[in-house]
XYZ file of C-alpha atoms in Angstrom:
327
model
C 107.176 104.211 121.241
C 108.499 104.069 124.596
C 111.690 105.423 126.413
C 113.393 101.453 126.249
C 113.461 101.965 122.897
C 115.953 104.879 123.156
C 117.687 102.961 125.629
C 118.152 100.453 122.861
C 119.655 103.076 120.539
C 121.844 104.945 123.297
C 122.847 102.290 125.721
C 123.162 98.407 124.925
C 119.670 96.698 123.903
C 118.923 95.539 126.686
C 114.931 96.638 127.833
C 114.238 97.473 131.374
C 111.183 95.791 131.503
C 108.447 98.449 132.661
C 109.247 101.182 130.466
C 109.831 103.798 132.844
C 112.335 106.252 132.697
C 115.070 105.857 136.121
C 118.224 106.737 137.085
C 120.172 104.299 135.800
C 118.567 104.566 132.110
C 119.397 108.585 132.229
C 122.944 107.931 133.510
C 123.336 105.394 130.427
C 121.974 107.640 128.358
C 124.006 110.373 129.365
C 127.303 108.196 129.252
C 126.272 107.617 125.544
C 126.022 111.196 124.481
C 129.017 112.039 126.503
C 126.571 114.520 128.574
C 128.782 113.578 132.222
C 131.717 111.456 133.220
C 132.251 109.067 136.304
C 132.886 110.514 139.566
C 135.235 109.517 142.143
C 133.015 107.520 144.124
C 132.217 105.495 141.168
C 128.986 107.315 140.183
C 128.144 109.114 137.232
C 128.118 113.180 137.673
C 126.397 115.450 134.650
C 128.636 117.879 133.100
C 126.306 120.209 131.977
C 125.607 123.496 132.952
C 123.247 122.282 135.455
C 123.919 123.760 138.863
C 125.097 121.254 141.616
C 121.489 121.520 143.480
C 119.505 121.164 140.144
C 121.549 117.879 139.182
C 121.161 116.475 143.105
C 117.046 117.458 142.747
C 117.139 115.833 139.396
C 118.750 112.836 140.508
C 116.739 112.590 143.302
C 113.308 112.862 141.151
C 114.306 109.620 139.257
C 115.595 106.966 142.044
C 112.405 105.210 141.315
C 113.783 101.442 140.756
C 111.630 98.765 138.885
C 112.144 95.356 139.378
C 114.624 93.635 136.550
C 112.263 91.906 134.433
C 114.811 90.810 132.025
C 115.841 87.733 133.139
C 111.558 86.436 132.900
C 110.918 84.109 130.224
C 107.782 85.902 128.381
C 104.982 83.816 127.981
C 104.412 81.756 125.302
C 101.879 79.085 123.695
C 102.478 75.453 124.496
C 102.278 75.419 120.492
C 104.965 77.424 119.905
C 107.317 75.878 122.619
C 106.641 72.613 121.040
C 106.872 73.698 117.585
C 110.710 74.837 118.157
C 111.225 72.219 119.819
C 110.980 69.461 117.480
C 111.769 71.565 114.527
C 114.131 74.119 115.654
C 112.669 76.940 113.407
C 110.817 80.177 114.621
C 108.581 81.599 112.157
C 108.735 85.392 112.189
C 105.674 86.867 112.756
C 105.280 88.296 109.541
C 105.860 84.758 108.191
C 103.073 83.523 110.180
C 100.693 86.346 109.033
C 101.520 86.097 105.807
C 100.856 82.127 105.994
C 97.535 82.943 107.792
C 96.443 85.021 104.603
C 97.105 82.179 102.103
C 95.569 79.381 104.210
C 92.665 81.035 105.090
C 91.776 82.400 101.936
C 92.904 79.333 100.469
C 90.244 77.433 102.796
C 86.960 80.054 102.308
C 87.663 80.978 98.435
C 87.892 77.317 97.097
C 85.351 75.504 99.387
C 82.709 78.308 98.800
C 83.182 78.138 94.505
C 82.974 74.226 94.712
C 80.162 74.176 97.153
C 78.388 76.685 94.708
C 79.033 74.835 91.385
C 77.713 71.515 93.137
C 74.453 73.069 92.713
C 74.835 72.206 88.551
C 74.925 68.560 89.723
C 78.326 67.266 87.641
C 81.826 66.625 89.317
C 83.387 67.406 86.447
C 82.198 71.090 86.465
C 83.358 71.123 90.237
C 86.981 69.747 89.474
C 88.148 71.849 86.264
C 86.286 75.199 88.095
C 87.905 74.304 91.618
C 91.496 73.971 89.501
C 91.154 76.534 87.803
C 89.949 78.697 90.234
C 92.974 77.082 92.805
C 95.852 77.692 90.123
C 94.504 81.375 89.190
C 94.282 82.488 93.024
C 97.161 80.867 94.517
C 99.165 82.798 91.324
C 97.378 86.161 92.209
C 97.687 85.992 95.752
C 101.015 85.341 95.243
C 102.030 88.065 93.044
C 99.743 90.909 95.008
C 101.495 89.626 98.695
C 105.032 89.869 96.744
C 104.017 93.543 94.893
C 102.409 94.635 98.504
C 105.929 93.789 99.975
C 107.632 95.478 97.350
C 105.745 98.626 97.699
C 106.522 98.376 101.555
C 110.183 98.192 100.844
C 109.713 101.287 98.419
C 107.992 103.008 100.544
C 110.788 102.682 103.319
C 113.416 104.082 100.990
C 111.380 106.844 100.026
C 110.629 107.870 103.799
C 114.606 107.195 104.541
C 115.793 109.614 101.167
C 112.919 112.519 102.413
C 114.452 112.062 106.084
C 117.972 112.169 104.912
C 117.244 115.418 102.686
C 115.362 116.974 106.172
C 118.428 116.171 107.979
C 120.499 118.075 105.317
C 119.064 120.746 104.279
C 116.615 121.354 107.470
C 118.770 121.333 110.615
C 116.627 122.848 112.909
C 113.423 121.241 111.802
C 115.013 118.072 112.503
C 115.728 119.194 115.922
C 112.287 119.942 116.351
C 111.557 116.629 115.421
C 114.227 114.846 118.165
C 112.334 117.538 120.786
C 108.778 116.263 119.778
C 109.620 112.798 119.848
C 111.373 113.266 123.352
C 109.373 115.145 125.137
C 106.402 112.974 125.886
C 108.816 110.859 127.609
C 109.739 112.543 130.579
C 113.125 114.100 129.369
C 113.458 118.058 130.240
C 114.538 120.744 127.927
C 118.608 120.852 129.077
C 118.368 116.587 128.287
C 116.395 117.159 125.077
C 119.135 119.792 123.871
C 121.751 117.588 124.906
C 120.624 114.545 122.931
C 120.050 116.811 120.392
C 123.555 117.961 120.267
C 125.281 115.146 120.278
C 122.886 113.552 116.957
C 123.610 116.508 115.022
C 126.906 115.938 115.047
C 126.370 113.228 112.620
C 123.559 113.386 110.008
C 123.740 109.447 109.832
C 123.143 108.920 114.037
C 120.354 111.981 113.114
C 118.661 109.894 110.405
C 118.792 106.554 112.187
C 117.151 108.506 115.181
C 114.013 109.745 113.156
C 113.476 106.713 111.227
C 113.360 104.557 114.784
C 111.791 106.505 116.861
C 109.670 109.441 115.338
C 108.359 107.659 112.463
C 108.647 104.679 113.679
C 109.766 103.061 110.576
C 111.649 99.326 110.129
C 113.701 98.614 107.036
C 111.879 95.582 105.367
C 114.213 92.496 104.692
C 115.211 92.708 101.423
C 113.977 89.137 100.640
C 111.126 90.038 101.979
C 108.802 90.391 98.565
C 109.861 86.627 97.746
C 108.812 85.431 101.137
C 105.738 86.992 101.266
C 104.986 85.809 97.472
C 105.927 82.315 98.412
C 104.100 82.057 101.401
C 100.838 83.383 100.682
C 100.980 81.624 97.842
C 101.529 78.190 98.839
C 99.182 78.832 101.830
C 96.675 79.229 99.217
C 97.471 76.109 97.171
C 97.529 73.700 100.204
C 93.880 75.591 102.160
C 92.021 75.534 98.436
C 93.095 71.838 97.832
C 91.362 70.421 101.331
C 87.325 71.261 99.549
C 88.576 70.051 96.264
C 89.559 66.464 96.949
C 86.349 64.666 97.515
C 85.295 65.512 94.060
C 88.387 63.639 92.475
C 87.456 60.573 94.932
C 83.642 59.755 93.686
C 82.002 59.286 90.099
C 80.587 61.627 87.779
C 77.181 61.789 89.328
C 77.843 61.793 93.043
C 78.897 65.788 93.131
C 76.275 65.651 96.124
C 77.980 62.784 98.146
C 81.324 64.485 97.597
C 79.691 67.998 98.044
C 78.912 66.815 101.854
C 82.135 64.966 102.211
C 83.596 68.373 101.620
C 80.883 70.239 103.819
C 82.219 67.556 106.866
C 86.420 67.907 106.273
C 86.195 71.659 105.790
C 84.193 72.008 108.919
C 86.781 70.116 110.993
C 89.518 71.592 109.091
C 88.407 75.365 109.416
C 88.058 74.996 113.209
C 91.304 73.338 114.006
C 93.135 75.995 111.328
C 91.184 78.755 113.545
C 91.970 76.874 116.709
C 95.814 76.459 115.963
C 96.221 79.999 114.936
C 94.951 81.723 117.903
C 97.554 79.422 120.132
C 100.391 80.204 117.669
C 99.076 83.778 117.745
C 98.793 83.813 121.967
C 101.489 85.377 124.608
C 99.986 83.199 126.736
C 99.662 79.373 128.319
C 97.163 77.425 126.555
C 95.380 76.713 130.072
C 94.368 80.407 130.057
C 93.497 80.293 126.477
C 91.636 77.205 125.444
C 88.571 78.862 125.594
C 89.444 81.930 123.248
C 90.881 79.383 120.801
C 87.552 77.362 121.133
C 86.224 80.118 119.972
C 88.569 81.064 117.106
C 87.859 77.807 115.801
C 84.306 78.309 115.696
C 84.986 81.876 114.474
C 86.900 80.576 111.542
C 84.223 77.462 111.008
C 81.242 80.248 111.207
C 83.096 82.538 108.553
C 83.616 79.710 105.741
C 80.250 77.798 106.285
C 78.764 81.502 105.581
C 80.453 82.208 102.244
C 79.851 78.207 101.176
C 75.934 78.600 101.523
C 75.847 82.043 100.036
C 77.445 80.955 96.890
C 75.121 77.861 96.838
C 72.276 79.833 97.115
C 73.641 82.590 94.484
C 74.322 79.481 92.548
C 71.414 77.883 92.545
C 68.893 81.439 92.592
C 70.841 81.889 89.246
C 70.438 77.676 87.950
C 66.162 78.249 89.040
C 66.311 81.516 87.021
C 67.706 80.347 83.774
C 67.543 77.905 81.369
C 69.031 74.251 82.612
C 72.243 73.800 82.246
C 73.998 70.561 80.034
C 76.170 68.457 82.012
């Protein structure tokens, strides 16, 4: 948590840029909790009990200036500047993660079962498995990303109803809470009291306080357990379809033929899905990260060609062991 944060609560929401605590972020501050009033030559004078020297040292301790960084584009991937630009949507980043999940469970899962029941030699094992499989995960996933949402938006209200009953029936351990969470940052003991005067002058300013910026807590969106449901979901349903579509394109025999058609289309697939989501994922130019998507590609390629040959060769240790099985 840093001291732009409280900025954001206290002054505008605008960030400074570098985080560090100056004049102009105290006197803003200050303004907001009605700590001083503006002074005759236009600048802003403390009204505390602060003597006239202490406010002049203090003022004089925090003329560092940082350069205004908030007119700097940040940084983004060529991906994601293109990606707005023809479509004109943003995907949060919870979105993306959540769409990450799907597809790349969708890709390993699927691709690894099929590749294992090739070993029994029939397509028609690999296709009603790989379905099943396909319509069974993409339901669970779906379910456990929208009850994992759910529990996060629970869990929110529960922290907000224990912070609300602190701030009520607890007065001074909240205070002690608005001290703790202030004091790293630079602000003394007359600022601390000051800010923490003017939040308990309203238990809802008090409680907005603690749930921002000691526990650090963000009220979920309240569609967010259908979005996260959906996503993961269909993520799964369109990464465990890419391994299953060979076997629906060859005859009954061929499981082999379509078994290395697979192999070849999930290889290519896994490392452009790994390549694609280290540049969505990147605060950076795609110049200075080509290489570190290279090798998210391969990182992604690596992880799926793993769990494919170990549930061949479970697969097939299990076919050699046991009776052979009818097709």
């Amino acid at each position: 948590m840093g001291v732009v944060l409280l900025k954001n609560l206290f002054a505008y929401g605008q960030p400074t840029g570098a985080g560090i605590i100056t004049k102009s972020t105290h006197a803003q501050l200050a303004r907001k909790t009605g700590c001083c009033e503006k002074g005759l030559n236009g600048s802003w004078v403390t009204t505390t009990s602060l003597s006239s020297a202490e406010s002049q040292a203090s003022n004089d301790r925090h003329t560092t200036t940082t350069p205004d960084l908030t007119n700097i584009p940040p940084k983004v991937s060529w991906f994601r500047r293109t990606w707005t630009a023809l479509t004109g949507f943003r995907p949060t980043p919870r979105m993306i993660s959540d769409a990450i999940i799907g597809l790349a469970d969708g890709m390993t899962v699927p691709f690894a079962l099929t590749a294992g029941l090739s070993s029994l030699g029939s397509t028609r094992i690999v296709q009603l498995g790989g379905v099943a499989e396909l319509v069974a995960g993409m339901i669970s996933m779906g379910v456990g990303g929208a009850l994992g949402a759910k529990a996060e938006s629970d869990g929110f209200k529960a922290k907000l109803a224990d912070t609300l009953k602190l701030v009520l029936e607890s007065s001074a351990e909240a205070i002690d809470l608005v001290h703790e969470t202030l004091k790293p940052h630079g602000f003394d003991l007359g600022q601390r009291n000051i800010i923490s005067d003017q939040l308990r002058q309203s238990s809802d300013k008090m409680v907005d306080f603690l749930i921002r910026f000691h526990y650090q807590e963000k009220e979920p969106d309240s569609s967010r357990p259908w979005s996260c449901g959906l996503t993961i979901g269909l993520g799964y349903a369109v990464g465990g379809l890419i391994p299953l579509i060979p076997y629906f394109c060859v005859g009954k025999h061929e499981v082999f033929l379509a078994l290395y058609i697979s192999i070849g289309v999930m290889c290519v697939t896994l490392f452009l899905f790994g390549y694609f989501k280290t540049v969505l994922l990147a605060e950076q130019d795609c110049d200075k990260g080509t290489w570190k998507a290279v090798k998210g590609g391969l990182w992604m390629m690596a992880l799926g060609g793993a769990s494919a040959a170990v549930a061949v060769g479970v697969v097939h240790g299990i076919q050699m062991a046991g009776p052979p099985v009818d097709h």
